[in-house]
mmCIF file with all atom_site columns, C-alpha atoms in Angstrom:
data_model
loop_
_atom_site.group_PDB
_atom_site.id
_atom_site.type_symbol
_atom_site.label_atom_id
_atom_site.label_alt_id
_atom_site.label_comp_id
_atom_site.label_asym_id
_atom_site.label_entity_id
_atom_site.label_seq_id
_atom_site.pdbx_PDB_ins_code
_atom_site.Cartn_x
_atom_site.Cartn_y
_atom_site.Cartn_z
_atom_site.occupancy
_atom_site.B_iso_or_equiv
_atom_site.pdbx_formal_charge
_atom_site.auth_seq_id
_atom_site.auth_comp_id
_atom_site.auth_asym_id
_atom_site.auth_atom_id
_atom_site.pdbx_PDB_model_num
ATOM 1   C CA . MET A 1 1   ? 0.000   0.000  0.000   1.00 0.00 ? 1   MET A CA 1
ATOM 2   C CA . LEU A 1 2   ? 2.852   2.357  0.796   1.00 0.00 ? 2   LEU A CA 1
ATOM 3   C CA . SER A 1 3   ? 4.439   1.624  -2.586  1.00 0.00 ? 3   SER A CA 1
ATOM 4   C CA . ALA A 1 4   ? 1.165   2.322  -4.367  1.00 0.00 ? 4   ALA A CA 1
ATOM 5   C CA . ALA A 1 5   ? 0.766   5.608  -2.481  1.00 0.00 ? 5   ALA A CA 1
ATOM 6   C CA . VAL A 1 6   ? 4.301   6.659  -3.406  1.00 0.00 ? 6   VAL A CA 1
ATOM 7   C CA . ASN A 1 7   ? 3.645   5.770  -7.050  1.00 0.00 ? 7   ASN A CA 1
ATOM 8   C CA . MET A 1 8   ? 0.452   7.835  -7.146  1.00 0.00 ? 8   MET A CA 1
ATOM 9   C CA . GLU A 1 9   ? 2.267   10.748 -5.573  1.00 0.00 ? 9   GLU A CA 1
ATOM 10  C CA . LEU A 1 10  ? 4.970   10.471 -8.239  1.00 0.00 ? 10  LEU A CA 1
ATOM 11  C CA . ILE A 1 11  ? 2.367   10.227 -10.982 1.00 0.00 ? 11  ILE A CA 1
ATOM 12  C CA . PHE A 1 12  ? 0.612   13.410 -9.887  1.00 0.00 ? 12  PHE A CA 1
ATOM 13  C CA . GLU A 1 13  ? 3.905   15.243 -9.385  1.00 0.00 ? 13  GLU A CA 1
ATOM 14  C CA . LYS A 1 14  ? 5.185   14.388 -12.869 1.00 0.00 ? 14  LYS A CA 1
ATOM 15  C CA . LEU A 1 15  ? 1.859   14.958 -14.607 1.00 0.00 ? 15  LEU A CA 1
ATOM 16  C CA . VAL A 1 16  ? 1.349   18.337 -12.966 1.00 0.00 ? 16  VAL A CA 1
ATOM 17  C CA . THR A 1 17  ? 4.825   19.325 -14.172 1.00 0.00 ? 17  THR A CA 1
ATOM 18  C CA . GLY A 1 18  ? 3.916   18.167 -17.674 1.00 0.00 ? 18  GLY A CA 1
ATOM 19  C CA . LEU A 1 19  ? 0.577   19.940 -17.383 1.00 0.00 ? 19  LEU A CA 1
ATOM 20  C CA . GLY A 1 20  ? 2.426   23.236 -17.006 1.00 0.00 ? 20  GLY A CA 1
ATOM 21  C CA . THR A 1 21  ? 4.090   22.686 -20.384 1.00 0.00 ? 21  THR A CA 1
ATOM 22  C CA . THR A 1 22  ? 0.801   21.585 -21.929 1.00 0.00 ? 22  THR A CA 1
ATOM 23  C CA . LEU A 1 23  ? -0.944  24.749 -20.720 1.00 0.00 ? 23  LEU A CA 1
ATOM 24  C CA . GLY A 1 24  ? 1.958   26.867 -21.941 1.00 0.00 ? 24  GLY A CA 1
ATOM 25  C CA . VAL A 1 25  ? 1.659   25.398 -25.441 1.00 0.00 ? 25  VAL A CA 1
ATOM 26  C CA . PHE A 1 26  ? -2.126  25.773 -25.354 1.00 0.00 ? 26  PHE A CA 1
ATOM 27  C CA . PHE A 1 27  ? -2.324  29.414 -24.246 1.00 0.00 ? 27  PHE A CA 1
ATOM 28  C CA . LEU A 1 28  ? 0.601   30.675 -26.339 1.00 0.00 ? 28  LEU A CA 1
ATOM 29  C CA . THR A 1 29  ? -0.776  28.970 -29.429 1.00 0.00 ? 29  THR A CA 1
ATOM 30  C CA . LEU A 1 30  ? -4.178  30.601 -28.911 1.00 0.00 ? 30  LEU A CA 1
ATOM 31  C CA . LEU A 1 31  ? -2.591  33.978 -28.201 1.00 0.00 ? 31  LEU A CA 1
ATOM 32  C CA . ILE A 1 32  ? -0.728  33.874 -31.519 1.00 0.00 ? 32  ILE A CA 1
ATOM 33  C CA . SER A 1 33  ? -2.965  31.838 -33.823 1.00 0.00 ? 33  SER A CA 1
ATOM 34  C CA . LEU A 1 34  ? -6.279  33.637 -33.214 1.00 0.00 ? 34  LEU A CA 1
ATOM 35  C CA . PRO A 1 35  ? -5.125  37.101 -34.392 1.00 0.00 ? 35  PRO A CA 1
ATOM 36  C CA . LEU A 1 36  ? -2.794  35.543 -36.979 1.00 0.00 ? 36  LEU A CA 1
ATOM 37  C CA . GLY A 1 37  ? -5.737  33.587 -38.352 1.00 0.00 ? 37  GLY A CA 1
ATOM 38  C CA . LEU A 1 38  ? -7.648  36.838 -38.880 1.00 0.00 ? 38  LEU A CA 1
ATOM 39  C CA . LEU A 1 39  ? -4.722  38.299 -40.842 1.00 0.00 ? 39  LEU A CA 1
ATOM 40  C CA . VAL A 1 40  ? -4.521  35.121 -42.925 1.00 0.00 ? 40  VAL A CA 1
ATOM 41  C CA . ALA A 1 41  ? -8.269  35.371 -43.575 1.00 0.00 ? 41  ALA A CA 1
ATOM 42  C CA . PHE A 1 42  ? -7.787  38.902 -44.887 1.00 0.00 ? 42  PHE A CA 1
ATOM 43  C CA . GLY A 1 43  ? -5.075  37.597 -47.209 1.00 0.00 ? 43  GLY A CA 1
ATOM 44  C CA . ARG A 1 44  ? -7.341  34.761 -48.343 1.00 0.00 ? 44  ARG A CA 1
ATOM 45  C CA . MET A 1 45  ? -10.035 37.304 -49.268 1.00 0.00 ? 45  MET A CA 1
ATOM 46  C CA . SER A 1 46  ? -7.606  39.836 -50.766 1.00 0.00 ? 46  SER A CA 1
ATOM 47  C CA . LYS A 1 47  ? -8.420  41.377 -54.145 1.00 0.00 ? 47  LYS A CA 1
ATOM 48  C CA . ASN A 1 48  ? -4.746  40.909 -55.044 1.00 0.00 ? 48  ASN A CA 1
ATOM 49  C CA . ALA A 1 49  ? -4.591  37.610 -56.941 1.00 0.00 ? 49  ALA A CA 1
ATOM 50  C CA . LEU A 1 50  ? -0.947  36.943 -55.972 1.00 0.00 ? 50  LEU A CA 1
ATOM 51  C CA . VAL A 1 51  ? -1.563  37.456 -52.243 1.00 0.00 ? 51  VAL A CA 1
ATOM 52  C CA . ARG A 1 52  ? -4.735  35.391 -52.411 1.00 0.00 ? 52  ARG A CA 1
ATOM 53  C CA . THR A 1 53  ? -2.941  32.522 -54.207 1.00 0.00 ? 53  THR A CA 1
ATOM 54  C CA . ILE A 1 54  ? 0.007   32.479 -51.781 1.00 0.00 ? 54  ILE A CA 1
ATOM 55  C CA . VAL A 1 55  ? -2.273  32.458 -48.742 1.00 0.00 ? 55  VAL A CA 1
ATOM 56  C CA . LYS A 1 56  ? -4.494  29.794 -50.280 1.00 0.00 ? 56  LYS A CA 1
ATOM 57  C CA . PHE A 1 57  ? -1.417  27.615 -50.894 1.00 0.00 ? 57  PHE A CA 1
ATOM 58  C CA . TYR A 1 58  ? -0.235  28.135 -47.298 1.00 0.00 ? 58  TYR A CA 1
ATOM 59  C CA . ILE A 1 59  ? -3.633  27.099 -45.938 1.00 0.00 ? 59  ILE A CA 1
ATOM 60  C CA . SER A 1 60  ? -3.643  24.068 -48.220 1.00 0.00 ? 60  SER A CA 1
ATOM 61  C CA . ILE A 1 61  ? -0.216  22.946 -46.934 1.00 0.00 ? 61  ILE A CA 1
ATOM 62  C CA . MET A 1 62  ? -1.155  23.460 -43.282 1.00 0.00 ? 62  MET A CA 1
ATOM 63  C CA . ARG A 1 63  ? -4.428  21.554 -43.603 1.00 0.00 ? 63  ARG A CA 1
ATOM 64  C CA . GLY A 1 64  ? -3.114  18.902 -45.974 1.00 0.00 ? 64  GLY A CA 1
ATOM 65  C CA . THR A 1 65  ? -0.051  17.701 -44.036 1.00 0.00 ? 65  THR A CA 1
ATOM 66  C CA . PRO A 1 66  ? 0.210   16.212 -40.515 1.00 0.00 ? 66  PRO A CA 1
ATOM 67  C CA . LEU A 1 67  ? 0.893   18.624 -37.669 1.00 0.00 ? 67  LEU A CA 1
ATOM 68  C CA . MET A 1 68  ? 3.537   16.170 -36.461 1.00 0.00 ? 68  MET A CA 1
ATOM 69  C CA . LEU A 1 69  ? 5.432   16.598 -39.736 1.00 0.00 ? 69  LEU A CA 1
ATOM 70  C CA . GLN A 1 70  ? 5.125   20.372 -39.555 1.00 0.00 ? 70  GLN A CA 1
ATOM 71  C CA . LEU A 1 71  ? 6.640   20.388 -36.063 1.00 0.00 ? 71  LEU A CA 1
ATOM 72  C CA . MET A 1 72  ? 9.587   18.352 -37.316 1.00 0.00 ? 72  MET A CA 1
ATOM 73  C CA . VAL A 1 73  ? 10.117  20.716 -40.266 1.00 0.00 ? 73  VAL A CA 1
ATOM 74  C CA . VAL A 1 74  ? 10.013  23.795 -38.023 1.00 0.00 ? 74  VAL A CA 1
ATOM 75  C CA . PHE A 1 75  ? 12.493  22.277 -35.573 1.00 0.00 ? 75  PHE A CA 1
ATOM 76  C CA . TYR A 1 76  ? 14.924  20.460 -37.891 1.00 0.00 ? 76  TYR A CA 1
ATOM 77  C CA . GLY A 1 77  ? 14.475  22.712 -40.933 1.00 0.00 ? 77  GLY A CA 1
ATOM 78  C CA . PRO A 1 78  ? 16.886  25.497 -39.849 1.00 0.00 ? 78  PRO A CA 1
ATOM 79  C CA . TYR A 1 79  ? 19.659  22.922 -39.365 1.00 0.00 ? 79  TYR A CA 1
ATOM 80  C CA . TYR A 1 80  ? 19.183  20.995 -42.603 1.00 0.00 ? 80  TYR A CA 1
ATOM 81  C CA . LEU A 1 81  ? 18.489  24.067 -44.730 1.00 0.00 ? 81  LEU A CA 1
ATOM 82  C CA . PHE A 1 82  ? 20.876  26.627 -43.243 1.00 0.00 ? 82  PHE A CA 1
ATOM 83  C CA . GLY A 1 83  ? 23.207  24.662 -40.977 1.00 0.00 ? 83  GLY A CA 1
ATOM 84  C CA . ILE A 1 84  ? 21.973  26.471 -37.856 1.00 0.00 ? 84  ILE A CA 1
ATOM 85  C CA . PRO A 1 85  ? 22.854  24.372 -34.764 1.00 0.00 ? 85  PRO A CA 1
ATOM 86  C CA . LEU A 1 86  ? 19.899  22.872 -32.893 1.00 0.00 ? 86  LEU A CA 1
ATOM 87  C CA . ARG A 1 87  ? 19.541  24.187 -29.350 1.00 0.00 ? 87  ARG A CA 1
ATOM 88  C CA . ILE A 1 88  ? 17.528  22.626 -26.549 1.00 0.00 ? 88  ILE A CA 1
ATOM 89  C CA . GLU A 1 89  ? 15.755  25.893 -25.749 1.00 0.00 ? 89  GLU A CA 1
ATOM 90  C CA . TYR A 1 90  ? 14.539  26.099 -29.356 1.00 0.00 ? 90  TYR A CA 1
ATOM 91  C CA . ARG A 1 91  ? 12.389  22.960 -28.925 1.00 0.00 ? 91  ARG A CA 1
ATOM 92  C CA . PHE A 1 92  ? 9.610   24.762 -27.068 1.00 0.00 ? 92  PHE A CA 1
ATOM 93  C CA . ILE A 1 93  ? 9.788   27.748 -29.431 1.00 0.00 ? 93  ILE A CA 1
ATOM 94  C CA . ALA A 1 94  ? 9.516   25.383 -32.407 1.00 0.00 ? 94  ALA A CA 1
ATOM 95  C CA . VAL A 1 95  ? 6.412   23.806 -30.870 1.00 0.00 ? 95  VAL A CA 1
ATOM 96  C CA . ILE A 1 96  ? 4.753   27.217 -30.480 1.00 0.00 ? 96  ILE A CA 1
ATOM 97  C CA . ILE A 1 97  ? 5.674   28.227 -34.048 1.00 0.00 ? 97  ILE A CA 1
ATOM 98  C CA . GLY A 1 98  ? 4.458   24.928 -35.477 1.00 0.00 ? 98  GLY A CA 1
ATOM 99  C CA . PHE A 1 99  ? 1.169   24.921 -33.587 1.00 0.00 ? 99  PHE A CA 1
ATOM 100 C CA . SER A 1 100 ? 0.513   28.613 -34.255 1.00 0.00 ? 100 SER A CA 1
ATOM 101 C CA . ILE A 1 101 ? 0.963   28.507 -38.035 1.00 0.00 ? 101 ILE A CA 1
ATOM 102 C CA . ASN A 1 102 ? -1.070  25.301 -38.235 1.00 0.00 ? 102 ASN A CA 1
ATOM 103 C CA . TYR A 1 103 ? -4.014  26.534 -36.186 1.00 0.00 ? 103 TYR A CA 1
ATOM 104 C CA . ALA A 1 104 ? -3.918  29.980 -37.805 1.00 0.00 ? 104 ALA A CA 1
ATOM 105 C CA . ALA A 1 105 ? -4.766  28.278 -41.106 1.00 0.00 ? 105 ALA A CA 1
ATOM 106 C CA . TYR A 1 106 ? -7.815  26.567 -39.606 1.00 0.00 ? 106 TYR A CA 1
ATOM 107 C CA . PHE A 1 107 ? -8.958  29.692 -37.779 1.00 0.00 ? 107 PHE A CA 1
ATOM 108 C CA . ALA A 1 108 ? -8.504  31.691 -41.004 1.00 0.00 ? 108 ALA A CA 1
ATOM 109 C CA . GLU A 1 109 ? -11.017 29.536 -42.851 1.00 0.00 ? 109 GLU A CA 1
ATOM 110 C CA . ILE A 1 110 ? -13.443 29.780 -39.933 1.00 0.00 ? 110 ILE A CA 1
ATOM 111 C CA . TYR A 1 111 ? -13.084 33.584 -39.919 1.00 0.00 ? 111 TYR A CA 1
ATOM 112 C CA . ARG A 1 112 ? -13.516 33.716 -43.695 1.00 0.00 ? 112 ARG A CA 1
ATOM 113 C CA . GLY A 1 113 ? -16.696 31.678 -43.560 1.00 0.00 ? 113 GLY A CA 1
ATOM 114 C CA . GLY A 1 114 ? -18.101 33.953 -40.868 1.00 0.00 ? 114 GLY A CA 1
ATOM 115 C CA . ILE A 1 115 ? -17.156 37.181 -42.635 1.00 0.00 ? 115 ILE A CA 1
ATOM 116 C CA . GLU A 1 116 ? -18.487 36.083 -46.012 1.00 0.00 ? 116 GLU A CA 1
ATOM 117 C CA . SER A 1 117 ? -21.781 35.004 -44.423 1.00 0.00 ? 117 SER A CA 1
ATOM 118 C CA . MET A 1 118 ? -22.562 38.547 -43.286 1.00 0.00 ? 118 MET A CA 1
ATOM 119 C CA . PRO A 1 119 ? -25.352 40.250 -45.275 1.00 0.00 ? 119 PRO A CA 1
ATOM 120 C CA . VAL A 1 120 ? -24.313 43.098 -47.569 1.00 0.00 ? 120 VAL A CA 1
ATOM 121 C CA . GLY A 1 121 ? -26.944 45.244 -45.872 1.00 0.00 ? 121 GLY A CA 1
ATOM 122 C CA . GLN A 1 122 ? -24.759 45.393 -42.743 1.00 0.00 ? 122 GLN A CA 1
ATOM 123 C CA . TYR A 1 123 ? -22.033 47.166 -44.686 1.00 0.00 ? 123 TYR A CA 1
ATOM 124 C CA . GLU A 1 124 ? -24.479 49.468 -46.433 1.00 0.00 ? 124 GLU A CA 1
ATOM 125 C CA . ALA A 1 125 ? -26.135 50.456 -43.145 1.00 0.00 ? 125 ALA A CA 1
ATOM 126 C CA . ALA A 1 126 ? -22.736 51.206 -41.604 1.00 0.00 ? 126 ALA A CA 1
ATOM 127 C CA . GLN A 1 127 ? -21.816 53.374 -44.569 1.00 0.00 ? 127 GLN A CA 1
ATOM 128 C CA . LEU A 1 128 ? -25.022 55.354 -44.177 1.00 0.00 ? 128 LEU A CA 1
ATOM 129 C CA . LEU A 1 129 ? -24.154 55.908 -40.513 1.00 0.00 ? 129 LEU A CA 1
ATOM 130 C CA . GLY A 1 130 ? -20.807 57.401 -41.543 1.00 0.00 ? 130 GLY A CA 1
ATOM 131 C CA . PHE A 1 131 ? -18.493 54.516 -40.568 1.00 0.00 ? 131 PHE A CA 1
ATOM 132 C CA . ASN A 1 132 ? -15.370 53.946 -42.625 1.00 0.00 ? 132 ASN A CA 1
ATOM 133 C CA . LYS A 1 133 ? -14.314 50.414 -43.670 1.00 0.00 ? 133 LYS A CA 1
ATOM 134 C CA . THR A 1 134 ? -12.130 49.803 -40.616 1.00 0.00 ? 134 THR A CA 1
ATOM 135 C CA . GLN A 1 135 ? -14.767 51.030 -38.179 1.00 0.00 ? 135 GLN A CA 1
ATOM 136 C CA . THR A 1 136 ? -17.430 48.999 -39.949 1.00 0.00 ? 136 THR A CA 1
ATOM 137 C CA . PHE A 1 137 ? -15.433 45.794 -39.685 1.00 0.00 ? 137 PHE A CA 1
ATOM 138 C CA . PHE A 1 138 ? -14.212 46.049 -36.099 1.00 0.00 ? 138 PHE A CA 1
ATOM 139 C CA . ARG A 1 139 ? -17.265 47.691 -34.527 1.00 0.00 ? 139 ARG A CA 1
ATOM 140 C CA . ILE A 1 140 ? -20.118 46.098 -36.455 1.00 0.00 ? 140 ILE A CA 1
ATOM 141 C CA . ILE A 1 141 ? -19.066 43.072 -38.500 1.00 0.00 ? 141 ILE A CA 1
ATOM 142 C CA . LEU A 1 142 ? -16.429 41.362 -36.311 1.00 0.00 ? 142 LEU A CA 1
ATOM 143 C CA . PRO A 1 143 ? -18.561 41.122 -33.121 1.00 0.00 ? 143 PRO A CA 1
ATOM 144 C CA . GLN A 1 144 ? -21.321 39.425 -35.130 1.00 0.00 ? 144 GLN A CA 1
ATOM 145 C CA . VAL A 1 145 ? -18.813 37.168 -36.886 1.00 0.00 ? 145 VAL A CA 1
ATOM 146 C CA . ILE A 1 146 ? -17.387 36.053 -33.540 1.00 0.00 ? 146 ILE A CA 1
ATOM 147 C CA . LYS A 1 147 ? -20.883 35.109 -32.381 1.00 0.00 ? 147 LYS A CA 1
ATOM 148 C CA . ARG A 1 148 ? -21.452 33.046 -35.533 1.00 0.00 ? 148 ARG A CA 1
ATOM 149 C CA . ILE A 1 149 ? -18.128 31.225 -35.552 1.00 0.00 ? 149 ILE A CA 1
ATOM 150 C CA . LEU A 1 150 ? -17.864 30.543 -31.820 1.00 0.00 ? 150 LEU A CA 1
ATOM 151 C CA . PRO A 1 151 ? -19.040 26.892 -32.001 1.00 0.00 ? 151 PRO A CA 1
ATOM 152 C CA . SER A 1 152 ? -16.475 26.121 -34.725 1.00 0.00 ? 152 SER A CA 1
ATOM 153 C CA . VAL A 1 153 ? -13.729 27.936 -32.826 1.00 0.00 ? 153 VAL A CA 1
ATOM 154 C CA . THR A 1 154 ? -14.640 25.985 -29.686 1.00 0.00 ? 154 THR A CA 1
ATOM 155 C CA . ASN A 1 155 ? -14.193 22.707 -31.558 1.00 0.00 ? 155 ASN A CA 1
ATOM 156 C CA . GLU A 1 156 ? -10.742 23.774 -32.760 1.00 0.00 ? 156 GLU A CA 1
ATOM 157 C CA . ILE A 1 157 ? -9.698  24.876 -29.271 1.00 0.00 ? 157 ILE A CA 1
ATOM 158 C CA . ILE A 1 158 ? -10.781 21.532 -27.812 1.00 0.00 ? 158 ILE A CA 1
ATOM 159 C CA . THR A 1 159 ? -8.779  19.785 -30.538 1.00 0.00 ? 159 THR A CA 1
ATOM 160 C CA . LEU A 1 160 ? -5.786  21.961 -29.633 1.00 0.00 ? 160 LEU A CA 1
ATOM 161 C CA . VAL A 1 161 ? -5.899  20.728 -26.030 1.00 0.00 ? 161 VAL A CA 1
ATOM 162 C CA . LYS A 1 162 ? -5.514  17.150 -27.279 1.00 0.00 ? 162 LYS A CA 1
ATOM 163 C CA . ASP A 1 163 ? -3.019  18.025 -30.022 1.00 0.00 ? 163 ASP A CA 1
ATOM 164 C CA . THR A 1 164 ? -0.561  19.416 -27.471 1.00 0.00 ? 164 THR A CA 1
ATOM 165 C CA . SER A 1 165 ? 0.467   15.791 -26.922 1.00 0.00 ? 165 SER A CA 1
ATOM 166 C CA . LEU A 1 166 ? 2.155   15.893 -30.368 1.00 0.00 ? 166 LEU A CA 1
ATOM 167 C CA . ALA A 1 167 ? 4.913   18.062 -28.875 1.00 0.00 ? 167 ALA A CA 1
ATOM 168 C CA . PHE A 1 168 ? 6.634   14.786 -27.918 1.00 0.00 ? 168 PHE A CA 1
ATOM 169 C CA . VAL A 1 169 ? 7.768   14.379 -31.546 1.00 0.00 ? 169 VAL A CA 1
ATOM 170 C CA . ILE A 1 170 ? 10.535  16.926 -30.973 1.00 0.00 ? 170 ILE A CA 1
ATOM 171 C CA . SER A 1 171 ? 11.136  15.827 -27.377 1.00 0.00 ? 171 SER A CA 1
ATOM 172 C CA . VAL A 1 172 ? 9.158   18.514 -25.576 1.00 0.00 ? 172 VAL A CA 1
ATOM 173 C CA . SER A 1 173 ? 8.088   16.838 -22.349 1.00 0.00 ? 173 SER A CA 1
ATOM 174 C CA . GLU A 1 174 ? 4.434   17.769 -21.911 1.00 0.00 ? 174 GLU A CA 1
ATOM 175 C CA . MET A 1 175 ? 1.829   15.874 -19.917 1.00 0.00 ? 175 MET A CA 1
ATOM 176 C CA . PHE A 1 176 ? 1.274   12.960 -22.299 1.00 0.00 ? 176 PHE A CA 1
ATOM 177 C CA . THR A 1 177 ? 5.013   12.352 -22.650 1.00 0.00 ? 177 THR A CA 1
ATOM 178 C CA . GLN A 1 178 ? 5.341   12.242 -18.870 1.00 0.00 ? 178 GLN A CA 1
ATOM 179 C CA . ALA A 1 179 ? 2.421   9.806  -18.675 1.00 0.00 ? 179 ALA A CA 1
ATOM 180 C CA . GLN A 1 180 ? 4.009   7.507  -21.268 1.00 0.00 ? 180 GLN A CA 1
ATOM 181 C CA . ALA A 1 181 ? 7.339   7.488  -19.440 1.00 0.00 ? 181 ALA A CA 1
ATOM 182 C CA . LEU A 1 182 ? 5.677   6.768  -16.082 1.00 0.00 ? 182 LEU A CA 1
ATOM 183 C CA . SER A 1 183 ? 3.510   4.048  -17.615 1.00 0.00 ? 183 SER A CA 1
ATOM 184 C CA . ALA A 1 184 ? 6.581   2.299  -19.048 1.00 0.00 ? 184 ALA A CA 1
ATOM 185 C CA . ALA A 1 185 ? 8.596   2.676  -15.835 1.00 0.00 ? 185 ALA A CA 1
ATOM 186 C CA . GLN A 1 186 ? 5.812   1.439  -13.546 1.00 0.00 ? 186 GLN A CA 1
ATOM 187 C CA . LYS A 1 187 ? 4.401   -1.080 -16.027 1.00 0.00 ? 187 LYS A CA 1
ATOM 188 C CA . SER A 1 188 ? 0.952   0.316  -15.376 1.00 0.00 ? 188 SER A CA 1
ATOM 189 C CA . MET A 1 189 ? -1.842  2.031  -17.295 1.00 0.00 ? 189 MET A CA 1
ATOM 190 C CA . VAL A 1 190 ? -2.649  4.252  -14.306 1.00 0.00 ? 190 VAL A CA 1
ATOM 191 C CA . PRO A 1 191 ? -0.478  7.219  -15.428 1.00 0.00 ? 191 PRO A CA 1
ATOM 192 C CA . LEU A 1 192 ? -2.163  7.209  -18.847 1.00 0.00 ? 192 LEU A CA 1
ATOM 193 C CA . ALA A 1 193 ? -5.605  6.994  -17.230 1.00 0.00 ? 193 ALA A CA 1
ATOM 194 C CA . VAL A 1 194 ? -4.810  9.932  -14.938 1.00 0.00 ? 194 VAL A CA 1
ATOM 195 C CA . ALA A 1 195 ? -3.511  11.927 -17.923 1.00 0.00 ? 195 ALA A CA 1
ATOM 196 C CA . GLY A 1 196 ? -6.757  11.145 -19.732 1.00 0.00 ? 196 GLY A CA 1
ATOM 197 C CA . ILE A 1 197 ? -8.731  12.529 -16.791 1.00 0.00 ? 197 ILE A CA 1
ATOM 198 C CA . PHE A 1 198 ? -6.610  15.691 -16.824 1.00 0.00 ? 198 PHE A CA 1
ATOM 199 C CA . TYR A 1 199 ? -7.249  16.175 -20.560 1.00 0.00 ? 199 TYR A CA 1
ATOM 200 C CA . TYR A 1 200 ? -10.971 15.651 -20.026 1.00 0.00 ? 200 TYR A CA 1
ATOM 201 C CA . ILE A 1 201 ? -11.057 18.235 -17.231 1.00 0.00 ? 201 ILE A CA 1
ATOM 202 C CA . LEU A 1 202 ? -9.180  20.742 -19.400 1.00 0.00 ? 202 LEU A CA 1
ATOM 203 C CA . ASN A 1 203 ? -11.596 20.240 -22.280 1.00 0.00 ? 203 ASN A CA 1
ATOM 204 C CA . TYR A 1 204 ? -14.565 20.496 -19.931 1.00 0.00 ? 204 TYR A CA 1
ATOM 205 C CA . VAL A 1 205 ? -13.277 23.844 -18.642 1.00 0.00 ? 205 VAL A CA 1
ATOM 206 C CA . VAL A 1 206 ? -12.698 25.071 -22.208 1.00 0.00 ? 206 VAL A CA 1
ATOM 207 C CA . ALA A 1 207 ? -16.213 24.051 -23.271 1.00 0.00 ? 207 ALA A CA 1
ATOM 208 C CA . PHE A 1 208 ? -17.697 25.687 -20.146 1.00 0.00 ? 208 PHE A CA 1
ATOM 209 C CA . VAL A 1 209 ? -15.848 28.976 -20.688 1.00 0.00 ? 209 VAL A CA 1
ATOM 210 C CA . MET A 1 210 ? -16.741 29.087 -24.397 1.00 0.00 ? 210 MET A CA 1
ATOM 211 C CA . GLU A 1 211 ? -20.388 28.426 -23.546 1.00 0.00 ? 211 GLU A CA 1
ATOM 212 C CA . LEU A 1 212 ? -20.343 31.373 -21.145 1.00 0.00 ? 212 LEU A CA 1
ATOM 213 C CA . ILE A 1 213 ? -18.854 33.588 -23.860 1.00 0.00 ? 213 ILE A CA 1
ATOM 214 C CA . GLU A 1 214 ? -21.514 32.396 -26.302 1.00 0.00 ? 214 GLU A CA 1
ATOM 215 C CA . LYS A 1 215 ? -24.261 33.321 -23.832 1.00 0.00 ? 215 LYS A CA 1
ATOM 216 C CA . LYS A 1 216 ? -22.686 36.766 -23.356 1.00 0.00 ? 216 LYS A CA 1
ATOM 217 C CA . LEU A 1 217 ? -22.975 37.310 -27.091 1.00 0.00 ? 217 LEU A CA 1
ATOM 218 C CA . ASP A 1 218 ? -26.650 36.333 -27.233 1.00 0.00 ? 218 ASP A CA 1
ATOM 219 C CA . TYR A 1 219 ? -27.646 39.985 -27.693 1.00 0.00 ? 219 TYR A CA 1
ATOM 220 C CA . TYR A 1 220 ? -26.498 39.668 -31.314 1.00 0.00 ? 220 TYR A CA 1
ATOM 221 C CA . LYS A 1 221 ? -29.497 37.449 -32.105 1.00 0.00 ? 221 LYS A CA 1
#
């Protein structure tokens, strides 16, 4: 019984440490990819054919190749392409870059769908009220777009929570990596089960918070 108690204590200690890395990847990716996705959406809808084609190709690559492969390219690419030495501290940065450019592509298409679904009358009404294009977008269109796309964004954010486990591919020790190591060392499925519970709790919190935000935006009905 004492051994089991010690093992559980070790499991929680290691998983909580890994959870810190997981949360770091999650929040930093959201912080970067959400606004970046909006910029990419603008490029995707640009009247400039060259810009539109380049952005469309970027989105196609991000959505058409595995995130795991993209992480490897971001981390190993500088060495193989330019001979830049790989540094341990770059691993976490590479994870954030890889996740951010990947999720920005998905968010961009969600933004684009929301923006293009807005009735033309919204723009015309804003023009009559004396708003310029920037004011129209950020004060009238964007708040309504956010309301419309929130369910899709929520799904992507929940997926992001689970995708953080892919950081192991470039040896970033997040929660799932810690659980795997503990499971192998203790020859037990308990660490993986506990990690699964942690992921579920995280996703439950995300879903709860997004539902609250959705209710706050109900006045746009």
